[in-house]
Coordinates of C-alpha atoms in Angstrom, one line a residue:
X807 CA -102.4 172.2 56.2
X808 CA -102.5 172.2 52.5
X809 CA -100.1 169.4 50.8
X810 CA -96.9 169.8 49.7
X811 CA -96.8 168.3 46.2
X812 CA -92.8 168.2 46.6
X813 CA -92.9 165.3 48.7
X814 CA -95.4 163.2 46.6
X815 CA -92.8 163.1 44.0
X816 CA -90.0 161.1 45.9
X817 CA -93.1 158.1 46.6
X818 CA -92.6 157.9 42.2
X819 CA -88.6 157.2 42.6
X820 CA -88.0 160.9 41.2
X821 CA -85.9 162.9 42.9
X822 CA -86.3 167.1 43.4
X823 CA -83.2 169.4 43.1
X824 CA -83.4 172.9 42.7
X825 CA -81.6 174.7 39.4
X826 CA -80.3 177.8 41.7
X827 CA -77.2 178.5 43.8
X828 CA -76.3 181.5 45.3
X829 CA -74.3 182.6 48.5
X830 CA -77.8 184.6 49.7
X831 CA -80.0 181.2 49.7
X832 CA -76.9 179.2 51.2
X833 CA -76.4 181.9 54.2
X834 CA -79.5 183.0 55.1
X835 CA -81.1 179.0 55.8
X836 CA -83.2 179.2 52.7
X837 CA -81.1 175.8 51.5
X838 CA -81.4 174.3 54.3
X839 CA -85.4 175.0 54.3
X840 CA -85.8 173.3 51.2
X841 CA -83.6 170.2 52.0
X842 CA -85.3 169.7 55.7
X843 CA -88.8 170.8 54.4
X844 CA -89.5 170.9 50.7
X845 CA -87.8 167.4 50.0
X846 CA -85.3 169.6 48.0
X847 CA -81.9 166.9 47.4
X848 CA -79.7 168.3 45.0
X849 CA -78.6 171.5 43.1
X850 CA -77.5 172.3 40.0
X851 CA -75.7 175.5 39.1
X852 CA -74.5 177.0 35.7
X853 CA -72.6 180.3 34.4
X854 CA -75.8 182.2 33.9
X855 CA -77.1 181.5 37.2
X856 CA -73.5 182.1 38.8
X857 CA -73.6 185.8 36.4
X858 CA -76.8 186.6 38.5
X859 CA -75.7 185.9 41.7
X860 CA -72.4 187.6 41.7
X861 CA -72.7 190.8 38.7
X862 CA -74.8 193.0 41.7
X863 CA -74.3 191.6 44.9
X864 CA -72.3 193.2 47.5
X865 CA -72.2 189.5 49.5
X866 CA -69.4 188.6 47.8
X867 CA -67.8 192.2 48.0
X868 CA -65.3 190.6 51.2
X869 CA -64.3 188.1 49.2
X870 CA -63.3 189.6 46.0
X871 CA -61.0 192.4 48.5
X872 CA -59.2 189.1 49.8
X873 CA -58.7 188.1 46.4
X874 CA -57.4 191.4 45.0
X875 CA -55.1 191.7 48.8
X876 CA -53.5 188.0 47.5
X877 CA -53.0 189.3 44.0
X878 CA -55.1 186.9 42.7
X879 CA -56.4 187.1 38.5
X880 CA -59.5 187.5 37.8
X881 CA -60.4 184.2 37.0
X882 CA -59.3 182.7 40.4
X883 CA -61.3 185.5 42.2
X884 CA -64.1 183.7 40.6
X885 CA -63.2 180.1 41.4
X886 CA -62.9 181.5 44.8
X887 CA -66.0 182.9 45.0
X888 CA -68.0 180.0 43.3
X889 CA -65.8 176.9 45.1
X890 CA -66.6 179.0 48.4
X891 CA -70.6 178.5 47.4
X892 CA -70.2 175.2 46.5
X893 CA -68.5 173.4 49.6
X894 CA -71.0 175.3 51.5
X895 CA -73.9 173.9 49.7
X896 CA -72.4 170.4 49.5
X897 CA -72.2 170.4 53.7
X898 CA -75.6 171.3 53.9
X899 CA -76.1 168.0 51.7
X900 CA -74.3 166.1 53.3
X901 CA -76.7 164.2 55.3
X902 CA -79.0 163.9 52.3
X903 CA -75.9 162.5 50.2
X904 CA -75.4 160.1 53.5
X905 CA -78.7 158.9 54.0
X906 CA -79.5 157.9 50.4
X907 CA -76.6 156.1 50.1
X908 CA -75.0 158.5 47.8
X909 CA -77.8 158.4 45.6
X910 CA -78.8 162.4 45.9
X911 CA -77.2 165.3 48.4
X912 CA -75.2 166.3 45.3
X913 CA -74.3 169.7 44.1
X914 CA -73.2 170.3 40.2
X915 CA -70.4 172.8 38.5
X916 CA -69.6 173.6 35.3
X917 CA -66.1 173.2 33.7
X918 CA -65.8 176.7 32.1
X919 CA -68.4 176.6 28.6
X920 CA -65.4 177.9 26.6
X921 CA -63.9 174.5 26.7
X922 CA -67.0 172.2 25.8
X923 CA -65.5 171.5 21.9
X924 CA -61.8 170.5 24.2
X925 CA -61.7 167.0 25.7
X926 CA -58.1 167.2 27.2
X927 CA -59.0 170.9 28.9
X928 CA -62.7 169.5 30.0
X929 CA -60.7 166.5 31.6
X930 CA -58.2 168.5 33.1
X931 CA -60.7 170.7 34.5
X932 CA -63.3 167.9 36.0
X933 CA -59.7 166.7 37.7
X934 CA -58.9 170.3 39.3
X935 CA -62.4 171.3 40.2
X936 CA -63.3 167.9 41.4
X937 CA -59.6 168.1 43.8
X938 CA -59.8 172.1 44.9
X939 CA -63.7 171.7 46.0
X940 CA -62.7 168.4 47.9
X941 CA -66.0 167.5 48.5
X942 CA -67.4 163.8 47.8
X943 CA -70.6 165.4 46.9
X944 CA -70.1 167.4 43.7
X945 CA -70.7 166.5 40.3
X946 CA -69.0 168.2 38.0
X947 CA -71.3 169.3 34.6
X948 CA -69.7 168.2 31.1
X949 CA -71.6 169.2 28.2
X950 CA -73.1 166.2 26.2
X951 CA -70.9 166.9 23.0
X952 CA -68.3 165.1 20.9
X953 CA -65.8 166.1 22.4
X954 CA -68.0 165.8 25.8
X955 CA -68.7 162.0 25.5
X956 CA -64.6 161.0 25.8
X957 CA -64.3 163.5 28.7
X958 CA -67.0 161.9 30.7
X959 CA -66.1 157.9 29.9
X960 CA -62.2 159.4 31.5
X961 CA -63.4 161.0 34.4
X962 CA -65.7 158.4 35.5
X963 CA -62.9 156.0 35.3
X964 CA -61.1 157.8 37.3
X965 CA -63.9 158.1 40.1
X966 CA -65.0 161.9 39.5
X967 CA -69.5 162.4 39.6
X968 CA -70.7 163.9 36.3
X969 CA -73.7 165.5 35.5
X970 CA -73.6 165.1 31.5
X971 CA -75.5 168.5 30.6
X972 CA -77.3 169.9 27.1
X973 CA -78.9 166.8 26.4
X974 CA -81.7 167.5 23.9
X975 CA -81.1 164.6 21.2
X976 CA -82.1 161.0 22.1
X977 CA -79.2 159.9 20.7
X978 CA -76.8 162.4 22.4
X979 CA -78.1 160.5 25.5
X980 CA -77.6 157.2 24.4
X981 CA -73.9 158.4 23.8
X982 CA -73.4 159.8 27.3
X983 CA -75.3 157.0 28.7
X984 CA -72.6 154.5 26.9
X985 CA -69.6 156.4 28.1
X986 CA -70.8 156.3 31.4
X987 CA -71.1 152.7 31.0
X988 CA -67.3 152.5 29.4
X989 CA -65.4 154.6 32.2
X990 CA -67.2 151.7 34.8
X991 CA -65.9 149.2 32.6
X992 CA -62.0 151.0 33.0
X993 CA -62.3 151.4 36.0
X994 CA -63.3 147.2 36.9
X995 CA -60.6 146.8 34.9
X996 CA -58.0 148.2 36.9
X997 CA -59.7 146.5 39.9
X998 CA -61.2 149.9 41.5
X999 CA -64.4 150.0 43.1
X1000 CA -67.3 151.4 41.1
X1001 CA -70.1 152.0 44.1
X1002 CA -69.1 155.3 44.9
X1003 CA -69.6 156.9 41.7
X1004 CA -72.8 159.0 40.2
X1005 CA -73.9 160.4 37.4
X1006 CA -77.0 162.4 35.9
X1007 CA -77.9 162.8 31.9
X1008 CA -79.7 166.3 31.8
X1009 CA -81.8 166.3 29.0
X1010 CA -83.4 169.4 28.5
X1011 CA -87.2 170.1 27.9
X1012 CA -88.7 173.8 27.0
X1013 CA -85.9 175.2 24.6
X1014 CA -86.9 172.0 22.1
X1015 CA -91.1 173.8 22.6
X1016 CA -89.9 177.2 22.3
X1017 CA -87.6 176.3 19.1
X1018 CA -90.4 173.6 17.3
X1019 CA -93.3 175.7 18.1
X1020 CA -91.5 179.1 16.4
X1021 CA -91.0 176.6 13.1
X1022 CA -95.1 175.8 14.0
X1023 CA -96.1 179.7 14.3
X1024 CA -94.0 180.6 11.7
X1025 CA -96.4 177.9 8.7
X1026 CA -99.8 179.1 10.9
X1027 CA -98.5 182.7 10.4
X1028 CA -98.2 182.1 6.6
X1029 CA -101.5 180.7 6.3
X1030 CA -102.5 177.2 5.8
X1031 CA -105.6 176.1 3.6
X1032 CA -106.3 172.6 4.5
X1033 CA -107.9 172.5 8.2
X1034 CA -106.9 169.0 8.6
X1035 CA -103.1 170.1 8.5
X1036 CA -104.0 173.3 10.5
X1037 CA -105.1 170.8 13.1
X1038 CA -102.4 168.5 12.7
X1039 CA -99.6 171.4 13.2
X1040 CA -101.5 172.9 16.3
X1041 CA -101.6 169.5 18.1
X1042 CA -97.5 169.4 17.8
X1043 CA -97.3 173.0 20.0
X1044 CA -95.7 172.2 23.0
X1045 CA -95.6 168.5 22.9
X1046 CA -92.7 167.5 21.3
X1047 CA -90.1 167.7 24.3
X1048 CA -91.9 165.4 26.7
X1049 CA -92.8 163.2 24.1
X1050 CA -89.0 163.4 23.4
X1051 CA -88.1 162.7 26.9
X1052 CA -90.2 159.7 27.1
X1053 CA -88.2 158.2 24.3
X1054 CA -85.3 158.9 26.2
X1055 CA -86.2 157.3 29.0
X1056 CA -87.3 154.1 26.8
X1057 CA -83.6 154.1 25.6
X1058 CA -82.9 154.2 29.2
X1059 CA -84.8 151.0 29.7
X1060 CA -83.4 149.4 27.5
X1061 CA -79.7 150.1 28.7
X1062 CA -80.3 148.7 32.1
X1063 CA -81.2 145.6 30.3
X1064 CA -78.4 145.1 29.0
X1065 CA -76.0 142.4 29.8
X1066 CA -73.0 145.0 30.1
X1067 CA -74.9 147.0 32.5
X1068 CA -76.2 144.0 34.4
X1069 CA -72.5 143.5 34.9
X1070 CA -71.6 146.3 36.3
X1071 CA -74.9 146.6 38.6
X1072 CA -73.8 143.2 40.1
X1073 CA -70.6 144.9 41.1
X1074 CA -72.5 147.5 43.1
X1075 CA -72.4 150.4 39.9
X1076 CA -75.5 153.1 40.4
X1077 CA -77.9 153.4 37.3
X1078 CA -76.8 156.6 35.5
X1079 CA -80.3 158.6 36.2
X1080 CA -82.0 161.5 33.7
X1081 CA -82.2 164.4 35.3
X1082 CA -84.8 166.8 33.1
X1083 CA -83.7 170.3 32.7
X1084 CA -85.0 173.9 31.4
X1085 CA -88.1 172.5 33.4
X1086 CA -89.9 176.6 33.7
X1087 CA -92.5 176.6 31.1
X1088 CA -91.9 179.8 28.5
X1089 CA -95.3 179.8 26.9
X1090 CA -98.0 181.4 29.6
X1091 CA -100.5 179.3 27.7
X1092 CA -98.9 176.3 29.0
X1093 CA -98.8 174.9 32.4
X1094 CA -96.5 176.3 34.9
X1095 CA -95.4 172.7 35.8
X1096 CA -96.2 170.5 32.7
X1097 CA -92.6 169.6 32.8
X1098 CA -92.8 168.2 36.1
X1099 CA -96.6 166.6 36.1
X1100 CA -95.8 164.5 32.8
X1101 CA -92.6 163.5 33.3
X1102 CA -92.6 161.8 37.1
X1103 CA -91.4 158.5 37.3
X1104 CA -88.7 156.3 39.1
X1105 CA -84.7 156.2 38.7
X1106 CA -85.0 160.3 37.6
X1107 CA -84.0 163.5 38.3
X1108 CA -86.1 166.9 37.8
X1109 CA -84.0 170.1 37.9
X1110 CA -86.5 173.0 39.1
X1111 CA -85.9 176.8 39.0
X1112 CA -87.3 178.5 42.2
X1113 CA -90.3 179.8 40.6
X1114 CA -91.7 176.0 39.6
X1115 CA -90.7 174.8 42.7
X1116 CA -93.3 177.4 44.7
X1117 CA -95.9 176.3 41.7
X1118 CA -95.1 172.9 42.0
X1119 CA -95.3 172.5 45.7
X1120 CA -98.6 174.4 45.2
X1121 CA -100.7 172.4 42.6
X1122 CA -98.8 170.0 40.3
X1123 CA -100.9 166.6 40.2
X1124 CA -98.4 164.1 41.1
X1125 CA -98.5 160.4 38.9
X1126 CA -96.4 158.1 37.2
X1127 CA -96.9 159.8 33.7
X1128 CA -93.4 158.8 32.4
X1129 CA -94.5 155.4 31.0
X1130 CA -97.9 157.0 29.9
X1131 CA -98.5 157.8 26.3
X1132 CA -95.3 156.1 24.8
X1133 CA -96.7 154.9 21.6
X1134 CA -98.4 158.5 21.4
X1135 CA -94.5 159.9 21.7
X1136 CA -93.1 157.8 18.4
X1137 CA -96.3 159.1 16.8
X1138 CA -95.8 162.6 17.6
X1139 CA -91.9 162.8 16.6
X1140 CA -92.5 160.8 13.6
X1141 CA -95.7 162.9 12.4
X1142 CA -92.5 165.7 12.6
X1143 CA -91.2 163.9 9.7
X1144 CA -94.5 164.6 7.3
X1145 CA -93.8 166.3 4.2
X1146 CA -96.7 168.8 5.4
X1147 CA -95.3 169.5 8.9
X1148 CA -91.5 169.3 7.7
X1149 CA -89.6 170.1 10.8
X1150 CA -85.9 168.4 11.5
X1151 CA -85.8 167.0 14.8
X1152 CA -82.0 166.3 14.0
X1153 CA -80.9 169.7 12.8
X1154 CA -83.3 171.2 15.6
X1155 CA -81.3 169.5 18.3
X1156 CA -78.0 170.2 16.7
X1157 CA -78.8 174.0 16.6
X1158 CA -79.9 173.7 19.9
X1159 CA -76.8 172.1 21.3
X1160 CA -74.6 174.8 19.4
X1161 CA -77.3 177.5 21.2
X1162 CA -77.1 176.1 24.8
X1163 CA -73.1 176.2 24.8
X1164 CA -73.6 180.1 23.8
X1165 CA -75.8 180.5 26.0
X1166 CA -73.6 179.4 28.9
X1167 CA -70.4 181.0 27.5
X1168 CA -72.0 184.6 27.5
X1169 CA -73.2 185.1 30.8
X1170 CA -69.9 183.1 31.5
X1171 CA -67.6 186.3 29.8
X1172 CA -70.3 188.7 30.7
X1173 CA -69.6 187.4 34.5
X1174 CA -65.8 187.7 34.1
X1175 CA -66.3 191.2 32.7
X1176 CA -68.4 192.9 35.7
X1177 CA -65.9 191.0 38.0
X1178 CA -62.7 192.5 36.3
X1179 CA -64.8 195.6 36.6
X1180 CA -65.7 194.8 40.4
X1181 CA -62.0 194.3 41.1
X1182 CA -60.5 197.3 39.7
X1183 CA -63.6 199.2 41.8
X1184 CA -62.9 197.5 44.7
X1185 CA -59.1 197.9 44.3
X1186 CA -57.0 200.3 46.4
X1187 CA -55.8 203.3 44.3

């Protein structure tokens, strides 16, 4: 029986969820497959995957009748739908959740995208979605902006899970991985116990390649004279993100060495863990699971779209890569800095914070859109 490189992964400390959720794979035992089978111990969901699995699918047509028959708007005939999909997925992870000591069997949501520049509304929101699912298991998503980080330290105080998402900046993630650290410290504070609580710091890999090596194509397109440089710019395609993750995880290092956090693991607190997202590699020159193969190592998270999953289980080459190459990393992002390769790493990761949030508000409105047209289909005349 050929092996399943899935379950090599979990020897390294890293954990396997899957970036998908949808009524289909939760009713028809797929889920339950890939947690008994696959090693599969988490999901993670978002607006764009939510848009796919509701815009054409007539599974949820009983559901959005019930809705309409209770006079429900349009955005709690969503909630309805998605909280429906979520309590499912978080029974079937239950046991994981259980036997891992609350360490994984968690399932993520997204506060609605349209608030991620609010910090009262995100707070408000992680409160409500965190009571109406009822489940111990859920982590509610916050995006990793300014107005995120305050959100996050306030809802960890008050003992919600938070997957702190659109991390692409190593300093975005040193934020998020300080308010974590802060809403412990509130919560010690007013004598609560802090064992219970989790939280993930997705930092997100193959939009930083796809953005960086545009900027590259864009010079080689142009022409460049010297070979040397030539050389130079072709050895930065698609290495900047993992390089940038490995700094990351440096920063995480050096956090957990830290007296404050010492402090707070002594009282029984759980390491805040990067989770890697936007792990399906875009360029077909690239390997199908370079995100996963370079980036394995303990006390993380990867976040894997079905596709990768099937390649990974197939042929990634399973090490402990995380810790490899880590002077090679500051090399690489510092080369960026060259007055002959010019790139911003800064104003790349700003644009591509502004760009995820889009990204999850469309499909977010495009969802609500097809629904309100569902519903007035679906309505009695």
């Amino acid at each position: 029986m050929a092996t399943n490189h899935l379950l090599e992964i979990k020897q390294y400390g890293q954990s396997v969820w899957i970036d998908n959720l949808s009524r289909d794979i939760v009713q028809s035992g797929e889920l339950q497959n890939l947690v008994e089978n696959q090693g599969i111990c988490g999901i993670t969901s978002n607006p764009a995957i939510f848009e796919k699995a509701i815009a054409d699918n007539a599974i949820y047509d009983a559901d959005i009748e019930a809705g309409i028959e209770a006079k429900l708007p349009t955005d709690k005939i969503y909630e309805s739908l998605v909280f429906a999909d979520i309590r499912n997925a978080c029974d079937i992870l239950r046991p994981v959740y259980e036997a891992t000591n609350r360490q994984d069997g968690y399932v993520s949501i997204e506060v609605p995208p349209t608030i991620a520049h609010d910090t009262q509304a995100t707070i408000n929101e992680a409160r409500r979605y965190f009571q109406e699912i009822g489940r111990e298991n859920i982590m509610i998503k916050i995006p990793g902006t300014e107005a995120g980080c305050p959100a996050v330290e306030q809802v960890i105080a008050e003992g919600i899970n938070v997957n702190i998402t659109l991390l692409f900046s190593v300093q975005n993630y040193i934020n998020t991985a300080w308010a974590y650290i802060r809403g412990l410290e509130k919560r010690v504070a007013e004598g609560k116990d802090i064992s219970k609580i989790a939280s993930v710091a997705s930092f997100f890999l193959s939009r930083i390649d796809t953005n960086i090596d545009g900027k590259i194509d864009a010079k080689l397109g142009r022409g460049v004279d010297d070979i040397n440089l030539e050389a130079r710019l072709r050895a930065v395609r698609g290495k900047v993100a993992i390089a940038n993750a490995k700094i990351a995880y440096q920063e995480y290092k050096k956090i957990i060495e830290s007296d404050r956090w010492q402090t707070l693991a002594s009282q029984g607190a759980k390491v805040q863990r990067l989770l890697w997202a936007s792990t399906s590699t875009k360029d077909p020159n690239y390997s199908d699971v370079m995100y996963v193969d370079e980036l394995i190592g303990p006390d993380t998270v990867n976040t894997l779209p079905p596709g990768t999953i099937t390649a990974c289980a197939e042929h990634c080459h399973v090490a402990n890569r995380l810790e490899t190459g880590v002077n090679e990393a500051y090399h690489l992002i510092e080369s960026l800095k060259d007055p002959d390769i010019n790139i911003n790493l800064d104003a790349v990761m700003d644009e591509l914070l502004s760009e995820g949030i889009n990204k999850f508000v469309q499909p977010f409105q495009s969802l609500m859109n097809s629904l309100e047209r569902k519903v007035k289909l679906l309505s009695p005349v």
